[in-house]
GROMACS .gro file of C-alpha atoms in nm:
model
  177
    1MET     CA    1   8.844   6.967   8.932
    2ASP     CA    2   8.575   6.797   8.702
    3THR     CA    3   8.776   6.449   8.796
    4PHE     CA    4   8.649   6.506   9.140
    5LEU     CA    5   8.290   6.522   9.294
    6VAL     CA    6   8.239   6.791   9.513
    7PHE     CA    7   7.978   6.749   9.776
    8GLN     CA    8   8.018   7.007  10.049
    9VAL     CA    9   8.210   7.313  10.233
   10VAL     CA   10   8.260   7.285  10.583
   11CYS     CA   11   8.406   7.547  10.797
   12LEU     CA   12   8.619   7.439  11.088
   13SER     CA   13   8.804   7.731  11.289
   14PHE     CA   14   9.012   7.886  11.063
   15PHE     CA   15   9.004   7.628  10.768
   16ARG     CA   16   8.750   7.609  10.513
   17LEU     CA   17   8.753   7.226  10.362
   18GLN     CA   18   8.578   7.094  10.091
   19LEU     CA   19   8.481   6.733  10.074
   20VAL     CA   20   8.527   6.555   9.776
   21GLU     CA   21   8.549   6.197   9.680
   22THR     CA   22   8.757   6.035   9.416
   23GLN     CA   23   8.816   5.680   9.318
   24GLY     CA   24   8.948   5.450   9.572
   25LYS     CA   25   9.064   5.108   9.579
   26GLN     CA   26   8.827   4.859   9.415
   27ASN     CA   27   8.630   5.137   9.238
   28LYS     CA   28   8.518   5.252   9.588
   29ARG     CA   29   8.422   5.637   9.646
   30CYS     CA   30   8.698   5.763   9.872
   31PRO     CA   31   8.620   6.072  10.090
   32VAL     CA   32   8.922   6.347  10.082
   33LEU     CA   33   8.922   6.663  10.271
   34LEU     CA   34   9.098   6.983  10.066
   35THR     CA   35   9.178   7.339  10.214
   36ASP     CA   36   9.140   7.629   9.991
   37THR     CA   37   9.530   7.603   9.915
   38MET     CA   38   9.500   7.227   9.825
   39ILE     CA   39   9.247   7.361   9.578
   40ALA     CA   40   9.407   7.649   9.450
   41ALA     CA   41   9.756   7.415   9.392
   42LEU     CA   42   9.506   7.168   9.208
   43ASP     CA   43   9.391   7.413   9.001
   44THR     CA   44   9.729   7.567   8.916
   45LEU     CA   45   9.810   7.173   8.804
   46GLU     CA   46   9.498   7.166   8.585
   47GLU     CA   47   9.544   7.484   8.397
   48THR     CA   48   9.930   7.394   8.315
   49ARG     CA   49   9.915   7.045   8.267
   50THR     CA   50   9.965   7.079   7.877
   51ASP     CA   51  10.258   7.347   7.933
   52CYS     CA   52  10.425   7.089   8.099
   53GLY     CA   53  10.377   6.807   7.849
   54ILE     CA   54  10.076   6.632   8.010
   55SER     CA   55   9.855   6.478   7.752
   56ALA     CA   56   9.505   6.656   7.764
   57SER     CA   57   9.360   6.317   7.731
   58ASN     CA   58   9.570   6.143   8.077
   59PRO     CA   59   9.255   6.175   8.302
   60PHE     CA   60   9.468   6.177   8.626
   61ILE     CA   61   9.521   6.470   8.833
   62PHE     CA   62   9.880   6.389   8.941
   63ALA     CA   63   9.972   6.290   8.581
   64SER     CA   64  10.358   6.181   8.455
   65LEU     CA   65  10.470   6.220   8.145
   66GLY     CA   66  10.549   5.840   8.069
   67SER     CA   67  10.193   5.784   7.851
   68GLN     CA   68   9.843   5.926   7.810
   69ASP     CA   69   9.711   5.726   8.109
   70SER     CA   70  10.029   5.717   8.349
   71GLN     CA   71  10.044   5.897   8.691
   72ILE     CA   72  10.285   5.967   8.936
   73ASN     CA   73  10.351   5.703   9.221
   74SER     CA   74  10.260   5.821   9.543
   75TRP     CA   75  10.490   5.636   9.759
   76HIS     CA   76  10.761   5.707   9.538
   77ALA     CA   77  10.718   6.072   9.548
   78MET     CA   78  10.670   6.063   9.936
   79ASN     CA   79  10.963   5.844   9.978
   80LYS     CA   80  11.197   6.091   9.810
   81MET     CA   81  11.039   6.395   9.996
   82ALA     CA   82  11.102   6.226  10.317
   83GLN     CA   83  11.460   6.147  10.217
   84GLU     CA   84  11.500   6.508  10.136
   85ALA     CA   85  11.356   6.605  10.488
   86GLY     CA   86  11.644   6.400  10.618
   87CYS     CA   87  11.399   6.120  10.750
   88LYS     CA   88  11.586   5.838  10.905
   89GLN     CA   89  11.388   5.589  10.793
   90PRO     CA   90  11.207   5.724  10.473
   91HIS     CA   91  11.078   5.408  10.354
   92LEU     CA   92  10.838   5.391  10.695
   93ILE     CA   93  10.658   5.710  10.560
   94SER     CA   94  10.349   5.575  10.401
   95SER     CA   95   9.976   5.686  10.364
   96SER     CA   96   9.902   5.335  10.474
   97ARG     CA   97  10.115   5.375  10.793
   98LEU     CA   98   9.928   5.716  10.873
   99ARG     CA   99   9.592   5.561  10.813
  100LYS     CA  100   9.683   5.263  11.047
  101TYR     CA  101   9.835   5.508  11.305
  102LEU     CA  102   9.520   5.721  11.301
  103ALA     CA  103   9.303   5.426  11.339
  104THR     CA  104   9.479   5.267  11.632
  105VAL     CA  105   9.503   5.575  11.829
  106CYS     CA  106   9.153   5.668  11.780
  107GLN     CA  107   9.076   5.376  11.996
  108ILE     CA  108   9.102   5.583  12.310
  109LEU     CA  109   8.780   5.790  12.160
  110ASP     CA  110   8.412   5.690  12.239
  111PHE     CA  111   8.275   5.690  11.892
  112GLU     CA  112   7.920   5.634  11.812
  113ASP     CA  113   7.887   5.353  11.510
  114TYR     CA  114   7.782   5.660  11.265
  115GLU     CA  115   8.140   5.839  11.376
  116LEU     CA  116   8.312   5.506  11.336
  117GLU     CA  117   8.190   5.444  11.023
  118TRP     CA  118   8.278   5.809  10.882
  119LEU     CA  119   8.653   5.770  11.008
  120SER     CA  120   8.646   5.415  10.837
  121ARG     CA  121   8.533   5.572  10.498
  122HIS     CA  122   8.792   5.869  10.555
  123LEU     CA  123   9.084   5.601  10.602
  124ALA     CA  124   8.973   5.397  10.269
  125HIS     CA  125   8.867   5.122  10.545
  126ASP     CA  126   8.582   4.901  10.548
  127LEU     CA  127   8.370   4.948  10.884
  128ASN     CA  128   8.419   4.546  10.985
  129THR     CA  129   8.780   4.582  10.892
  130HIS     CA  130   8.814   4.880  11.098
  131LYS     CA  131   8.658   4.691  11.417
  132ASN     CA  132   8.833   4.370  11.367
  133HIS     CA  133   9.155   4.510  11.339
  134TYR     CA  134   9.181   4.859  11.502
  135ARG     CA  135   8.891   4.845  11.775
  136GLN     CA  136   9.041   4.530  11.916
  137HIS     CA  137   9.156   4.576  12.290
  138ASP     CA  138   9.449   4.729  12.281
  139ALA     CA  139   9.728   4.799  12.513
  140THR     CA  140   9.676   5.196  12.450
  141VAL     CA  141   9.304   5.191  12.553
  142GLU     CA  142   9.423   5.010  12.870
  143ILE     CA  143   9.660   5.246  12.960
  144ALA     CA  144   9.447   5.539  12.902
  145LYS     CA  145   9.122   5.408  13.073
  146ILE     CA  146   9.292   5.197  13.368
  147GLY     CA  147   9.555   5.514  13.428
  148SER     CA  148   9.276   5.772  13.457
  149LEU     CA  149   9.131   5.511  13.719
  150ILE     CA  150   9.465   5.466  13.902
  151VAL     CA  151   9.506   5.887  13.897
  152ALA     CA  152   9.162   5.921  14.047
  153ALA     CA  153   9.246   5.676  14.303
  154ASP     CA  154   9.570   5.815  14.386
  155ALA     CA  155   9.430   6.176  14.418
  156GLY     CA  156   9.198   6.022  14.671
  157GLN     CA  157   8.907   6.137  14.382
  158LEU     CA  158   8.752   5.797  14.318
  159SER     CA  159   8.472   5.799  14.546
  160LYS     CA  160   8.311   6.105  14.351
  161TYR     CA  161   8.308   5.883  14.032
  162ALA     CA  162   8.089   5.603  14.248
  163GLY     CA  163   7.799   5.468  13.993
  164LYS     CA  164   8.013   5.624  13.687
  165LYS     CA  165   8.157   5.440  13.382
  166LEU     CA  166   8.474   5.433  13.325
  167SER     CA  167   8.494   5.637  13.040
  168GLU     CA  168   8.333   5.937  13.278
  169ILE     CA  169   8.646   5.972  13.484
  170ASN     CA  170   8.804   6.300  13.421
  171VAL     CA  171   9.078   6.381  13.672
  172SER     CA  172   9.187   6.733  13.673
  173GLY     CA  173   9.063   6.789  13.333
  174ARG     CA  174   9.379   6.612  13.201
  175PHE     CA  175   9.297   6.241  13.161
  176SER     CA  176   8.979   6.226  13.076
  177ILE     CA  177   8.891   5.914  12.829
   0.00000   0.00000   0.00000
């Protein structure tokens, strides 16, 4: 795995994750989290590449047989797997859409600036782009926060939140935002 720059090993519950950085768009570093199973699979790819006809000079982890510097197109690979899995609209399955979805749903979380920077980095977004496009006032945020307020009022619990921020309303432990 010499094409990756390994930085840190993190233990989360039952998963050991390794943070590696790879080259992203515009030669920017892009962090990637890998499980031990993923690392073992990458090691197998590296060990067997010449047996599969991949040129030793091809620098790509997911190399293709085409030429010395070609790689597998990730969108085509994901699309093929989505079709084989029976997805009704496999063309909608993409890493870009997954990143956009995660960035959008994370709006309901109260991130510190440095945490938002971490998320942006892992999504291969620029922090300003993330703030401008994904941190805008959104119906999801409004429904979540105002919903907690309305549920608290409906339950007759609104007075116990006097002087608190909207984000501090926690009704029955289920609607905390």
